[in-house]
PDB file of C-alpha atoms in Angstrom:
ATOM      1  CA  MET A   1      -2.249 -13.705  22.294  1.00 58.00           C
ATOM      2  CA  ALA A   2       1.417 -13.520  22.311  1.00 72.00           C
ATOM      3  CA  ILE A   3       3.291 -11.952  19.200  1.00 82.00           C
ATOM      4  CA  LYS A   4       5.363 -14.563  17.255  1.00 91.00           C
ATOM      5  CA  PHE A   5       8.560 -13.170  16.090  1.00 93.00           C
ATOM      6  CA  VAL A   6      10.782 -14.035  13.254  1.00 97.00           C
ATOM      7  CA  GLN A   7      14.234 -12.885  11.905  1.00 97.00           C
ATOM      8  CA  SER A   8      15.244 -11.600   8.485  1.00 98.00           C
ATOM      9  CA  GLU A   9      18.297 -10.493   6.783  1.00 98.00           C
ATOM     10  CA  VAL A  10      18.447  -7.044   5.106  1.00 98.00           C
ATOM     11  CA  LEU A  11      19.339  -7.613   1.336  1.00 98.00           C
ATOM     12  CA  GLU A  12      18.913  -4.033   0.140  1.00 98.00           C
ATOM     13  CA  ASN A  13      17.882  -0.566   1.386  1.00 98.00           C
ATOM     14  CA  LYS A  14      17.182   1.494  -1.702  1.00 97.00           C
ATOM     15  CA  PRO A  15      16.470   5.256  -1.561  1.00 97.00           C
ATOM     16  CA  LEU A  16      13.832   5.953  -4.258  1.00 96.00           C
ATOM     17  CA  ASN A  17      13.900   9.546  -3.799  1.00 96.00           C
ATOM     18  CA  TYR A  18      14.336  12.085  -1.079  1.00 95.00           C
ATOM     19  CA  LYS A  19      11.123  10.750   0.774  1.00 96.00           C
ATOM     20  CA  PHE A  20      10.740   6.949   0.227  1.00 96.00           C
ATOM     21  CA  HIS A  21      13.058   3.907   0.828  1.00 97.00           C
ATOM     22  CA  LEU A  22      12.435   0.418  -0.401  1.00 98.00           C
ATOM     23  CA  LEU A  23      13.803  -2.365   1.865  1.00 98.00           C
ATOM     24  CA  ARG A  24      14.154  -5.849   0.791  1.00 98.00           C
ATOM     25  CA  PHE A  25      14.751  -8.731   3.201  1.00 99.00           C
ATOM     26  CA  LYS A  26      15.125 -12.464   3.217  1.00 98.00           C
ATOM     27  CA  LEU A  27      13.674 -14.598   5.999  1.00 98.00           C
ATOM     28  CA  LYS A  28      15.857 -16.864   8.002  1.00 96.00           C
ATOM     29  CA  HIS A  29      15.341 -20.533   6.876  1.00 94.00           C
ATOM     30  CA  LYS A  30      14.051 -21.474  10.299  1.00 93.00           C
ATOM     31  CA  ASP A  31      11.277 -18.878  10.081  1.00 93.00           C
ATOM     32  CA  GLU A  32      10.118 -19.480   6.504  1.00 93.00           C
ATOM     33  CA  LYS A  33       6.958 -21.525   7.345  1.00 92.00           C
ATOM     34  CA  SER A  34       5.722 -19.040  10.029  1.00 92.00           C
ATOM     35  CA  PHE A  35       5.609 -15.957   7.588  1.00 95.00           C
ATOM     36  CA  SER A  36       2.721 -16.934   5.173  1.00 94.00           C
ATOM     37  CA  PHE A  37       0.570 -13.994   4.548  1.00 96.00           C
ATOM     38  CA  LYS A  38      -2.220 -12.464   2.251  1.00 96.00           C
ATOM     39  CA  ALA A  39      -1.513  -9.376   0.111  1.00 97.00           C
ATOM     40  CA  GLY A  40      -2.329  -6.392   2.139  1.00 97.00           C
ATOM     41  CA  GLN A  41      -1.214  -7.322   5.389  1.00 97.00           C
ATOM     42  CA  PHE A  42       1.364  -5.821   7.665  1.00 97.00           C
ATOM     43  CA  ILE A  43       4.216  -6.730  10.099  1.00 97.00           C
ATOM     44  CA  LEU A  44       5.411  -5.227  13.313  1.00 97.00           C
ATOM     45  CA  VAL A  45       9.046  -4.122  13.362  1.00 97.00           C
ATOM     46  CA  ALA A  46      10.863  -4.577  16.753  1.00 96.00           C
ATOM     47  CA  LEU A  47      12.734  -1.494  17.694  1.00 94.00           C
ATOM     48  CA  GLU A  48      14.739  -0.760  20.819  1.00 84.00           C
ATOM     49  CA  ASN A  49      13.095  -0.103  24.306  1.00 80.00           C
ATOM     50  CA  SER A  50      10.232  -2.374  23.462  1.00 84.00           C
ATOM     51  CA  LEU A  51       8.809  -0.247  20.730  1.00 92.00           C
ATOM     52  CA  PHE A  52       7.186  -1.600  17.749  1.00 95.00           C
ATOM     53  CA  ARG A  53       6.092   0.001  14.377  1.00 95.00           C
ATOM     54  CA  ALA A  54       3.888  -1.313  11.789  1.00 96.00           C
ATOM     55  CA  TYR A  55       4.590  -1.578   8.249  1.00 97.00           C
ATOM     56  CA  SER A  56       2.698  -2.981   5.274  1.00 97.00           C
ATOM     57  CA  ILE A  57       4.277  -5.714   3.243  1.00 98.00           C
ATOM     58  CA  ALA A  58       4.824  -4.288  -0.272  1.00 97.00           C
ATOM     59  CA  SER A  59       5.657  -7.543  -2.037  1.00 97.00           C
ATOM     60  CA  SER A  60       3.694 -10.467  -3.194  1.00 95.00           C
ATOM     61  CA  PRO A  61       3.325 -13.610  -1.279  1.00 95.00           C
ATOM     62  CA  LYS A  62       4.611 -15.447  -4.249  1.00 94.00           C
ATOM     63  CA  GLN A  63       8.100 -13.742  -3.675  1.00 96.00           C
ATOM     64  CA  LEU A  64       8.668 -15.552  -0.296  1.00 97.00           C
ATOM     65  CA  PRO A  65      11.184 -16.035   1.367  1.00 98.00           C
ATOM     66  CA  PHE A  66      11.946 -12.613   0.125  1.00 98.00           C
ATOM     67  CA  TRP A  67       9.701  -9.699   1.266  1.00 98.00           C
ATOM     68  CA  GLU A  68       9.703  -5.783   1.101  1.00 98.00           C
ATOM     69  CA  ILE A  69       8.461  -2.836   2.761  1.00 98.00           C
ATOM     70  CA  LEU A  70       8.169   0.705   1.667  1.00 97.00           C
ATOM     71  CA  ILE A  71       8.877   3.540   4.245  1.00 96.00           C
ATOM     72  CA  ASP A  72       8.650   7.306   4.361  1.00 96.00           C
ATOM     73  CA  ILE A  73      11.659   8.635   6.077  1.00 95.00           C
ATOM     74  CA  THR A  74      10.675  12.168   6.422  1.00 93.00           C
ATOM     75  CA  PRO A  75       8.557  12.027   9.630  1.00 90.00           C
ATOM     76  CA  ASN A  76      11.933  10.874  11.249  1.00 86.00           C
ATOM     77  CA  GLY A  77      10.255   9.022  13.923  1.00 90.00           C
ATOM     78  CA  PRO A  78      11.959   6.015  15.737  1.00 93.00           C
ATOM     79  CA  GLY A  79      10.904   3.517  13.131  1.00 94.00           C
ATOM     80  CA  CYS A  80      12.099   5.579  10.190  1.00 93.00           C
ATOM     81  CA  LYS A  81      15.446   6.236  11.877  1.00 93.00           C
ATOM     82  CA  TYR A  82      16.069   2.665  12.600  1.00 95.00           C
ATOM     83  CA  LEU A  83      15.041   1.409   9.195  1.00 96.00           C
ATOM     84  CA  LYS A  84      16.677   4.088   7.083  1.00 95.00           C
ATOM     85  CA  ASN A  85      20.075   3.209   8.606  1.00 95.00           C
ATOM     86  CA  LEU A  86      19.933  -0.448   8.020  1.00 97.00           C
ATOM     87  CA  LYS A  87      22.618  -2.047   5.676  1.00 98.00           C
ATOM     88  CA  PRO A  88      22.718  -5.222   3.656  1.00 98.00           C
ATOM     89  CA  GLY A  89      23.713  -8.046   6.066  1.00 98.00           C
ATOM     90  CA  ASP A  90      21.906  -6.519   9.035  1.00 98.00           C
ATOM     91  CA  GLU A  91      19.193  -8.587  10.800  1.00 97.00           C
ATOM     92  CA  ILE A  92      15.866  -7.395  11.951  1.00 97.00           C
ATOM     93  CA  GLN A  93      13.136  -8.953  14.131  1.00 97.00           C
ATOM     94  CA  THR A  94       9.472  -8.672  13.185  1.00 97.00           C
ATOM     95  CA  SER A  95       6.210 -10.111  13.928  1.00 97.00           C
ATOM     96  CA  THR A  96       4.567 -12.623  11.713  1.00 97.00           C
ATOM     97  CA  PRO A  97       2.119 -10.960   9.234  1.00 97.00           C
ATOM     98  CA  LYS A  98      -1.156  -9.439  10.790  1.00 96.00           C
ATOM     99  CA  GLY A  99      -4.184  -7.550   9.761  1.00 95.00           C
ATOM    100  CA  ILE A 100      -7.555  -8.102   7.975  1.00 95.00           C
ATOM    101  CA  PHE A 101      -7.037  -5.654   4.933  1.00 96.00           C
ATOM    102  CA  ALA A 102      -6.731  -8.117   1.878  1.00 96.00           C
ATOM    103  CA  LEU A 103      -8.667  -8.791  -1.246  1.00 95.00           C
ATOM    104  CA  GLU A 104     -12.401  -9.795  -0.445  1.00 95.00           C
ATOM    105  CA  GLU A 105     -14.290 -12.385  -2.461  1.00 92.00           C
ATOM    106  CA  ASP A 106     -17.427 -10.259  -2.979  1.00 94.00           C
ATOM    107  CA  GLY A 107     -18.057 -10.696  -6.506  1.00 93.00           C
ATOM    108  CA  ALA A 108     -17.005  -7.188  -7.612  1.00 96.00           C
ATOM    109  CA  SER A 109     -15.756  -6.658 -11.188  1.00 96.00           C
ATOM    110  CA  ASN A 110     -14.844  -3.079 -10.572  1.00 98.00           C
ATOM    111  CA  LEU A 111     -12.165  -2.304  -7.997  1.00 98.00           C
ATOM    112  CA  VAL A 112     -11.524   1.321  -7.219  1.00 98.00           C
ATOM    113  CA  MET A 113      -8.237   1.725  -5.075  1.00 98.00           C
ATOM    114  CA  GLY A 114      -6.907   4.694  -3.420  1.00 98.00           C
ATOM    115  CA  ALA A 115      -3.704   5.202  -1.682  1.00 97.00           C
ATOM    116  CA  THR A 116      -1.911   8.328  -0.094  1.00 96.00           C
ATOM    117  CA  GLY A 117       1.843   8.163   0.195  1.00 95.00           C
ATOM    118  CA  CYS A 118       3.139   4.772   1.490  1.00 93.00           C
ATOM    119  CA  GLY A 119      -0.325   3.566   1.491  1.00 95.00           C
ATOM    120  CA  LEU A 120       0.790   2.211  -1.954  1.00 96.00           C
ATOM    121  CA  ALA A 121       2.553  -0.555  -0.073  1.00 96.00           C
ATOM    122  CA  SER A 122      -0.740  -2.303   0.902  1.00 96.00           C
ATOM    123  CA  ILE A 123      -2.480  -1.731  -2.384  1.00 97.00           C
ATOM    124  CA  LYS A 124       0.468  -2.794  -4.615  1.00 97.00           C
ATOM    125  CA  PRO A 125       0.436  -6.653  -3.690  1.00 97.00           C
ATOM    126  CA  ILE A 126      -3.320  -6.828  -4.045  1.00 97.00           C
ATOM    127  CA  VAL A 127      -3.328  -5.383  -7.419  1.00 97.00           C
ATOM    128  CA  GLU A 128      -0.458  -7.567  -8.589  1.00 95.00           C
ATOM    129  CA  SER A 129      -2.409 -10.781  -7.344  1.00 94.00           C
ATOM    130  CA  ILE A 130      -5.399  -9.906  -9.494  1.00 94.00           C
ATOM    131  CA  LEU A 131      -4.046  -8.403 -12.793  1.00 93.00           C
ATOM    132  CA  GLU A 132      -4.781 -11.357 -14.870  1.00 89.00           C
ATOM    133  CA  GLN A 133      -8.287 -11.910 -13.652  1.00 92.00           C
ATOM    134  CA  GLY A 134      -9.906  -9.558 -15.982  1.00 89.00           C
ATOM    135  CA  LYS A 135     -11.312  -7.158 -13.379  1.00 94.00           C
ATOM    136  CA  ASN A 136     -11.563  -3.330 -13.946  1.00 97.00           C
ATOM    137  CA  ILE A 137      -9.119  -1.747 -11.645  1.00 98.00           C
ATOM    138  CA  HIS A 138      -8.876   1.993 -11.222  1.00 98.00           C
ATOM    139  CA  PHE A 139      -6.073   3.175  -8.923  1.00 98.00           C
ATOM    140  CA  PHE A 140      -5.747   6.694  -7.396  1.00 98.00           C
ATOM    141  CA  TRP A 141      -2.455   7.528  -5.822  1.00 98.00           C
ATOM    142  CA  GLY A 142      -2.274  10.884  -3.905  1.00 97.00           C
ATOM    143  CA  LEU A 143       1.010  12.556  -3.263  1.00 97.00           C
ATOM    144  CA  ARG A 144       2.075  16.131  -2.390  1.00 96.00           C
ATOM    145  CA  HIS A 145       4.712  16.964  -4.895  1.00 96.00           C
ATOM    146  CA  GLU A 146       6.061  15.740  -8.367  1.00 95.00           C
ATOM    147  CA  GLY A 147       9.131  14.855  -6.691  1.00 95.00           C
ATOM    148  CA  ASP A 148       7.397  12.318  -4.621  1.00 96.00           C
ATOM    149  CA  VAL A 149       6.580  10.113  -7.580  1.00 95.00           C
ATOM    150  CA  PHE A 150       9.423   7.699  -7.371  1.00 93.00           C
ATOM    151  CA  ASP A 151       8.314   5.473 -10.150  1.00 90.00           C
ATOM    152  CA  ARG A 152       5.664   5.039 -12.937  1.00 92.00           C
ATOM    153  CA  ALA A 153       7.134   2.072 -14.669  1.00 94.00           C
ATOM    154  CA  PHE A 154       5.421  -0.542 -12.362  1.00 94.00           C
ATOM    155  CA  LEU A 155       2.080   1.360 -13.109  1.00 96.00           C
ATOM    156  CA  GLU A 156       2.675   1.168 -16.817  1.00 96.00           C
ATOM    157  CA  THR A 157       3.698  -2.532 -16.613  1.00 96.00           C
ATOM    158  CA  TRP A 158       0.358  -3.210 -14.835  1.00 96.00           C
ATOM    159  CA  LYS A 159      -1.464  -1.482 -17.779  1.00 95.00           C
ATOM    160  CA  LYS A 160       0.291  -3.741 -20.183  1.00 95.00           C
ATOM    161  CA  ILE A 161      -0.518  -6.842 -18.239  1.00 95.00           C
ATOM    162  CA  SER A 162      -4.253  -6.028 -17.780  1.00 95.00           C
ATOM    163  CA  PRO A 163      -6.310  -3.924 -20.099  1.00 92.00           C
ATOM    164  CA  GLY A 164      -8.720  -3.239 -17.375  1.00 96.00           C
ATOM    165  CA  PHE A 165      -6.140  -1.397 -15.269  1.00 97.00           C
ATOM    166  CA  GLN A 166      -6.154   2.403 -15.098  1.00 97.00           C
ATOM    167  CA  TYR A 167      -4.317   4.782 -12.782  1.00 97.00           C
ATOM    168  CA  GLU A 168      -4.159   8.490 -11.850  1.00 97.00           C
ATOM    169  CA  ILE A 169      -1.529  10.204  -9.840  1.00 97.00           C
ATOM    170  CA  ILE A 170      -3.012  13.304  -7.987  1.00 98.00           C
ATOM    171  CA  LEU A 171      -0.887  16.063  -6.469  1.00 97.00           C
ATOM    172  CA  SER A 172      -1.959  18.184  -3.448  1.00 97.00           C
ATOM    173  CA  LYS A 173       0.751  20.652  -3.826  1.00 96.00           C
ATOM    174  CA  PRO A 174       1.858  20.492  -7.489  1.00 95.00           C
ATOM    175  CA  GLU A 175       4.647  22.678  -8.773  1.00 92.00           C
ATOM    176  CA  ASN A 176       4.354  24.758 -12.010  1.00 91.00           C
ATOM    177  CA  GLY A 177       4.368  22.495 -14.917  1.00 90.00           C
ATOM    178  CA  TRP A 178       2.430  19.714 -13.455  1.00 93.00           C
ATOM    179  CA  VAL A 179      -0.057  18.521 -16.086  1.00 90.00           C
ATOM    180  CA  GLY A 180      -1.824  15.900 -14.128  1.00 92.00           C
ATOM    181  CA  LYS A 181      -4.792  16.191 -11.743  1.00 94.00           C
ATOM    182  CA  THR A 182      -4.527  18.156  -8.551  1.00 97.00           C
ATOM    183  CA  GLY A 183      -6.166  18.251  -5.255  1.00 96.00           C
ATOM    184  CA  HIS A 184      -6.915  15.328  -2.897  1.00 95.00           C
ATOM    185  CA  ILE A 185      -7.786  11.906  -4.201  1.00 97.00           C
ATOM    186  CA  ASN A 186     -10.979  11.973  -2.130  1.00 95.00           C
ATOM    187  CA  SER A 187     -13.156  13.869  -4.713  1.00 95.00           C
ATOM    188  CA  HIS A 188     -11.700  12.167  -7.693  1.00 97.00           C
ATOM    189  CA  MET A 189     -12.395   8.722  -6.473  1.00 97.00           C
ATOM    190  CA  VAL A 190     -15.903   9.607  -5.592  1.00 97.00           C
ATOM    191  CA  GLU A 191     -16.700  11.159  -8.849  1.00 96.00           C
ATOM    192  CA  HIS A 192     -15.382   8.096 -10.545  1.00 97.00           C
ATOM    193  CA  ILE A 193     -17.266   5.612  -8.162  1.00 98.00           C
ATOM    194  CA  LYS A 194     -20.602   7.491  -9.151  1.00 97.00           C
ATOM    195  CA  SER A 195     -20.310   6.178 -12.752  1.00 96.00           C
ATOM    196  CA  LEU A 196     -20.058   2.450 -11.638  1.00 97.00           C
ATOM    197  CA  PRO A 197     -22.854  -0.037 -10.479  1.00 97.00           C
ATOM    198  CA  PRO A 198     -22.474  -0.249  -6.719  1.00 96.00           C
ATOM    199  CA  GLU A 199     -23.437  -4.039  -6.443  1.00 96.00           C
ATOM    200  CA  LEU A 200     -20.471  -4.815  -8.684  1.00 97.00           C
ATOM    201  CA  THR A 201     -18.061  -2.414  -7.324  1.00 98.00           C
ATOM    202  CA  SER A 202     -15.653  -2.616  -4.127  1.00 98.00           C
ATOM    203  CA  VAL A 203     -13.422   0.197  -2.692  1.00 98.00           C
ATOM    204  CA  TYR A 204     -10.143  -0.139  -1.160  1.00 98.00           C
ATOM    205  CA  LEU A 205      -8.358   2.585   0.610  1.00 98.00           C
ATOM    206  CA  CYS A 206      -5.060   2.806   2.393  1.00 97.00           C
ATOM    207  CA  GLY A 207      -3.323   5.841   3.832  1.00 94.00           C
ATOM    208  CA  ASN A 208      -4.193   8.820   6.046  1.00 92.00           C
ATOM    209  CA  ASN A 209      -7.194   8.657   8.222  1.00 93.00           C
ATOM    210  CA  GLU A 210      -8.684  11.995   6.972  1.00 94.00           C
ATOM    211  CA  MET A 211      -8.821  10.598   3.429  1.00 95.00           C
ATOM    212  CA  ILE A 212     -10.409   7.428   4.520  1.00 96.00           C
ATOM    213  CA  ALA A 213     -13.076   9.144   6.704  1.00 96.00           C
ATOM    214  CA  GLU A 214     -13.870  11.595   3.902  1.00 96.00           C
ATOM    215  CA  VAL A 215     -14.206   8.988   1.144  1.00 97.00           C
ATOM    216  CA  LYS A 216     -16.467   6.912   3.423  1.00 97.00           C
ATOM    217  CA  LEU A 217     -18.711   9.876   4.162  1.00 97.00           C
ATOM    218  CA  LYS A 218     -19.077  11.147   0.701  1.00 97.00           C
ATOM    219  CA  LEU A 219     -20.036   7.523  -0.400  1.00 97.00           C
ATOM    220  CA  SER A 220     -22.582   7.245   2.230  1.00 97.00           C
ATOM    221  CA  GLU A 221     -24.103  10.339   0.809  1.00 96.00           C
ATOM    222  CA  ILE A 222     -24.632   8.613  -2.516  1.00 96.00           C
ATOM    223  CA  ASN A 223     -25.883   5.522  -0.697  1.00 96.00           C
ATOM    224  CA  PHE A 224     -22.856   3.407  -1.754  1.00 97.00           C
ATOM    225  CA  PRO A 225     -22.866   0.281   0.467  1.00 96.00           C
ATOM    226  CA  GLN A 226     -20.397   0.798   3.271  1.00 96.00           C
ATOM    227  CA  GLU A 227     -19.761  -2.922   3.455  1.00 96.00           C
ATOM    228  CA  ARG A 228     -18.128  -2.771   0.170  1.00 97.00           C
ATOM    229  CA  ILE A 229     -15.469  -0.390   1.518  1.00 98.00           C
ATOM    230  CA  TYR A 230     -12.203  -1.931   2.856  1.00 98.00           C
ATOM    231  CA  PHE A 231      -9.603   0.178   4.382  1.00 96.00           C
ATOM    232  CA  GLU A 232      -6.222   0.265   6.320  1.00 93.00           C
ATOM    233  CA  ARG A 233      -5.215   3.416   8.185  1.00 89.00           C
ATOM    234  CA  HIS A 234      -1.544   4.198   8.084  1.00 82.00           C
ATOM    235  CA  TYR A 235      -1.584   7.454  10.062  1.00 75.00           C
TER     236      TYR A 235
END
């Protein structure tokens, strides 16, 4: 099937810290009806020389015709170089939204969500879509350094909106003085999931492939149903 493309204007390219940028766009009016999506989906950004790079939509569908992506600029690949240099008023060409990573209507009242780095971009709009539904949501965000944590305010806002929302930031390479949890989110997630009834629990994972593979393996060892694990690999 041919890829359908749309045009958007750059409204903001905001550095969040040394590592992450948040880019905000507005769809061209002629393309607004072509860009409907479910929270968790991604788009392909068209680069030079017929290259494409996938980025998860980091905003809610309710915000259309405005939409956002979260990028990690440190890999310095062609997608990062292109996006980090965009300025307000520039235009970009992207595909319409794609992907099957989205909230599943499987009857779960406990949602355990894990993201590494920019994997937050896929998880964020899903969480925002269900905060007022009374579900128990436990979010694990894995980063390397404390300086990678660009914001906690949105997490604290989620806690205020939903009494059932909890989060943990886990650093794999913490500096002296970090008082939070350390290591990788894999083991922390699995330990938490062990305390929950599997028939009422679903797991959402987004980020590096190693994390996803290990969580799936560890959950299979405790007979957690694999069909209740949903994931999106970012790298």
